[in-house]
Amino acid sequence: MPGSLLSAKLVKTDQLSANTLQLSFEFVQDDRASFNFIAGQFVQLQLEIDGALHKRSYSIANSADHFKTSGQLQVALSLVSGGVASGFFRKAPPGFQLNIAGPFGALTLLENFPGQLVLVGTGTGISPYRSMIPQLKALTDKGTSVTVFKGFRYREESIYSEDFAQLSNLKFRTCLSRESNVNPANHEYVGHVQDQFDALNLNPEKDVVYLCGNPGMIDDCVILLRDKGLSPRQIKREKYVYSGH
Ligand SMILES: Cc1cc2nc3c(=O)[nH]c(=O)nc-3n(C[C@H](O)[C@H](O)[C@H](O)COP(=O)(O)OP(=O)(O)OC[C@H]3O[C@@H](n4cnc5c(N)ncnc54)[C@H](O)[C@@H]3O)c2cc1C
């Protein structure tokens, strides 16, 4: 899908957790009318550091409605030790300019789902579902069963819980793989996101599962879902593979 290449500036950096930053950008020419994304898509940040160009992809974390009203495009960045973009954005000052290419990607929603919709994300892989919140509300208002599984190692790494908790008809579970004491009243469960599939009673004729984030998690989930009879067209995925150049 062809995207545009627009000049943007960093306007705000929020620390969402010890290892996650939320970056907010504005287009220099205020291109919000011409930058049309669909919730679930990603952008590519093009960083020029010491004369070298580094391209890194990030899911858009805010809704299209929020972007249109605020003019800000948000992404969540999981800090990686020794990472070029990670190291750069730890210290990048507001006003820093870069190019943003996009939008790209097809991890987008349909207007209707015949069965239940299950959205699975590990770490910042939860961001595209945050962007979808207005559509998720519309789906649950129509009676569609929507479940979000967020996967983290530790409780303090969890992000965006309050955004999902405010959707009263949406079911969500935070799966914590390295915590032993969890609070189910607070939507917490021990283990990995894929441990939750058995509880869903998936219907292989109708249900659709979205997977986003860690490539290993996605591969594991695909094997389990295929074993449960889901066909490739019922499984949508976005792997956060590292470009490293
Ligand atoms: C379609 C797409 C969407 C993406 N969306 C997001 C997003 O919304 N949020 C986000 O945080 N990332 C996202 N990513 C990953 C992102 O593009 C970068 O790869 C990531 O931020 C690391 O970049 P870096 O420059 O900091 O590290 P690099 O300089 O690329 O890597 C430095 C070293 O760390 C290793 N490494 C890189 N990442 C990790 C990791 N997570 N865990 C362990 N080792 C690692 C590399 O192999 C390398 O050895 C996405 C990737 C794709 C392809």
Short mmCIF file of N, CA and C and ligand atoms in Angstrom, two decimals, residues 20 42-43 47 54-60 75-88 124-125 127-128 212 214 238-245, ligand 1:
data_model
loop_
_atom_site.label_atom_id
_atom_site.label_comp_id
_atom_site.label_asym_id
_atom_site.label_seq_id
_atom_site.Cartn_x
_atom_site.Cartn_y
_atom_site.Cartn_z
N THR A 20 8.83 1.61 28.54
CA THR A 20 8.00 2.02 27.40
C THR A 20 7.78 3.53 27.36
N PHE A 42 0.48 1.00 10.84
CA PHE A 42 1.72 1.49 11.45
C PHE A 42 2.37 2.53 10.56
N VAL A 43 3.32 3.25 11.16
CA VAL A 43 4.11 4.22 10.40
C VAL A 43 5.58 3.83 10.50
N LEU A 47 14.83 8.23 10.99
CA LEU A 47 15.68 9.02 11.87
C LEU A 47 17.04 9.24 11.24
N HIS A 54 18.06 5.80 9.69
CA HIS A 54 17.56 4.58 10.34
C HIS A 54 16.04 4.58 10.22
N LYS A 55 15.48 3.48 9.71
CA LYS A 55 14.04 3.40 9.54
C LYS A 55 13.47 2.37 10.51
N ARG A 56 12.51 2.79 11.31
CA ARG A 56 11.91 1.88 12.29
C ARG A 56 10.38 2.03 12.22
N SER A 57 9.71 0.90 12.30
CA SER A 57 8.25 0.90 12.19
C SER A 57 7.60 0.88 13.57
N TYR A 58 6.48 1.59 13.71
CA TYR A 58 5.74 1.63 14.99
C TYR A 58 4.24 1.69 14.71
N SER A 59 3.49 0.88 15.43
CA SER A 59 2.03 0.91 15.31
C SER A 59 1.50 2.25 15.79
N ILE A 60 0.50 2.74 15.12
CA ILE A 60 -0.16 3.97 15.59
C ILE A 60 -1.00 3.60 16.82
N VAL A 75 2.75 6.91 19.13
CA VAL A 75 3.23 5.53 19.05
C VAL A 75 3.80 5.17 20.42
N ALA A 76 3.83 3.87 20.73
CA ALA A 76 4.45 3.41 21.97
C ALA A 76 5.71 2.65 21.60
N LEU A 77 6.81 3.01 22.22
CA LEU A 77 8.10 2.41 21.89
C LEU A 77 8.63 1.64 23.09
N SER A 78 8.91 0.37 22.86
CA SER A 78 9.47 -0.47 23.90
C SER A 78 10.99 -0.34 23.85
N LEU A 79 11.57 0.12 24.93
CA LEU A 79 13.01 0.41 24.92
C LEU A 79 13.84 -0.87 24.89
N VAL A 80 14.76 -0.93 23.95
CA VAL A 80 15.62 -2.10 23.77
C VAL A 80 17.04 -1.68 24.11
N SER A 81 17.72 -2.48 24.92
CA SER A 81 19.08 -2.15 25.30
C SER A 81 19.98 -2.12 24.06
N GLY A 82 20.68 -1.03 23.86
CA GLY A 82 21.59 -0.90 22.71
C GLY A 82 20.89 -0.56 21.42
N GLY A 83 19.58 -0.39 21.43
CA GLY A 83 18.84 -0.10 20.20
C GLY A 83 19.04 1.34 19.74
N VAL A 84 19.11 1.50 18.42
CA VAL A 84 19.35 2.84 17.87
C VAL A 84 18.18 3.78 18.19
N ALA A 85 16.97 3.38 17.81
CA ALA A 85 15.81 4.23 18.05
C ALA A 85 15.55 4.36 19.56
N SER A 86 15.72 3.26 20.28
CA SER A 86 15.48 3.28 21.73
C SER A 86 16.39 4.29 22.41
N GLY A 87 17.68 4.21 22.09
CA GLY A 87 18.63 5.13 22.69
C GLY A 87 18.35 6.57 22.29
N PHE A 88 17.97 6.73 21.03
CA PHE A 88 17.74 8.09 20.54
C PHE A 88 16.53 8.73 21.25
N THR A 124 4.28 -3.62 23.48
CA THR A 124 3.68 -2.52 22.72
C THR A 124 2.78 -3.04 21.59
N GLY A 125 2.74 -4.34 21.40
CA GLY A 125 1.82 -4.94 20.42
C GLY A 125 0.35 -4.73 20.77
N SER A 127 -0.71 -1.66 21.19
CA SER A 127 -1.00 -0.30 20.69
C SER A 127 -2.03 -0.24 19.56
N PRO A 128 -1.93 -1.11 18.53
CA PRO A 128 -2.92 -0.97 17.46
C PRO A 128 -4.35 -1.16 17.94
N CYS A 212 -0.46 -9.52 17.53
CA CYS A 212 0.47 -8.42 17.25
C CYS A 212 1.59 -8.39 18.29
N ASN A 214 5.51 -9.63 19.56
CA ASN A 214 6.65 -10.54 19.56
C ASN A 214 6.49 -11.67 18.52
N GLU A 238 0.55 -9.13 12.90
CA GLU A 238 1.58 -8.12 12.63
C GLU A 238 2.75 -8.45 13.52
N LYS A 239 3.84 -8.91 12.90
CA LYS A 239 5.03 -9.28 13.67
C LYS A 239 5.95 -8.09 13.82
N TYR A 240 6.38 -7.83 15.05
CA TYR A 240 7.34 -6.75 15.27
C TYR A 240 8.76 -7.28 15.05
N VAL A 241 9.10 -7.51 13.81
CA VAL A 241 10.46 -7.98 13.50
C VAL A 241 11.39 -6.78 13.52
N TYR A 242 12.66 -7.02 13.83
CA TYR A 242 13.60 -5.91 13.99
C TYR A 242 14.39 -5.72 12.71
N SER A 243 14.32 -4.51 12.20
CA SER A 243 15.02 -4.25 10.93
C SER A 243 16.52 -4.10 11.18
N GLY A 244 16.87 -3.42 12.28
CA GLY A 244 18.26 -3.31 12.68
C GLY A 244 19.21 -2.68 11.68
N HIS A 245 18.71 -1.74 10.85
CA HIS A 245 19.65 -1.02 9.98
C HIS A 245 19.36 0.47 10.05
C1 LIG B 1 5.32 -3.54 11.38
C2 LIG B 1 6.13 -3.27 12.64
C3 LIG B 1 5.56 -2.54 13.66
C4 LIG B 1 6.27 -2.30 14.83
N1 LIG B 1 5.67 -1.60 15.82
C5 LIG B 1 6.33 -1.38 16.98
C6 LIG B 1 5.71 -0.66 18.04
O1 LIG B 1 4.56 -0.19 17.95
N2 LIG B 1 6.43 -0.47 19.17
C7 LIG B 1 7.72 -0.96 19.32
O2 LIG B 1 8.31 -0.75 20.40
N3 LIG B 1 8.32 -1.63 18.33
C8 LIG B 1 7.68 -1.83 17.15
N4 LIG B 1 8.31 -2.49 16.14
C9 LIG B 1 9.76 -2.79 16.30
C10 LIG B 1 10.54 -1.50 15.96
O3 LIG B 1 10.41 -1.20 14.59
C11 LIG B 1 12.04 -1.60 16.27
O4 LIG B 1 12.55 -2.77 15.68
C12 LIG B 1 12.35 -1.60 17.76
O5 LIG B 1 11.89 -0.40 18.35
C13 LIG B 1 13.88 -1.71 18.02
O6 LIG B 1 14.49 -0.64 17.37
P1 LIG B 1 15.84 -0.04 17.94
O7 LIG B 1 16.38 0.87 16.86
O8 LIG B 1 15.66 0.53 19.30
O9 LIG B 1 16.77 -1.32 18.08
P2 LIG B 1 17.80 -1.87 16.96
O10 LIG B 1 18.93 -0.92 16.81
O11 LIG B 1 17.02 -2.22 15.73
O12 LIG B 1 18.27 -3.21 17.64
C14 LIG B 1 19.37 -3.26 18.55
C15 LIG B 1 19.56 -4.69 19.04
O13 LIG B 1 18.47 -5.10 19.87
C16 LIG B 1 17.83 -6.26 19.33
N5 LIG B 1 16.40 -6.03 19.56
C17 LIG B 1 15.65 -5.12 18.91
N6 LIG B 1 14.42 -5.10 19.45
C18 LIG B 1 14.41 -6.01 20.44
C19 LIG B 1 13.43 -6.47 21.36
N7 LIG B 1 12.20 -5.96 21.42
N8 LIG B 1 13.77 -7.44 22.24
C20 LIG B 1 15.01 -7.96 22.24
N9 LIG B 1 15.98 -7.57 21.39
C21 LIG B 1 15.69 -6.62 20.50
C22 LIG B 1 18.23 -6.31 17.87
O14 LIG B 1 18.23 -7.64 17.37
C23 LIG B 1 19.63 -5.71 17.91
O15 LIG B 1 20.57 -6.68 18.27
C24 LIG B 1 7.61 -2.77 14.96
C25 LIG B 1 8.19 -3.50 13.91
C26 LIG B 1 7.46 -3.74 12.77
C27 LIG B 1 8.11 -4.52 11.66
#
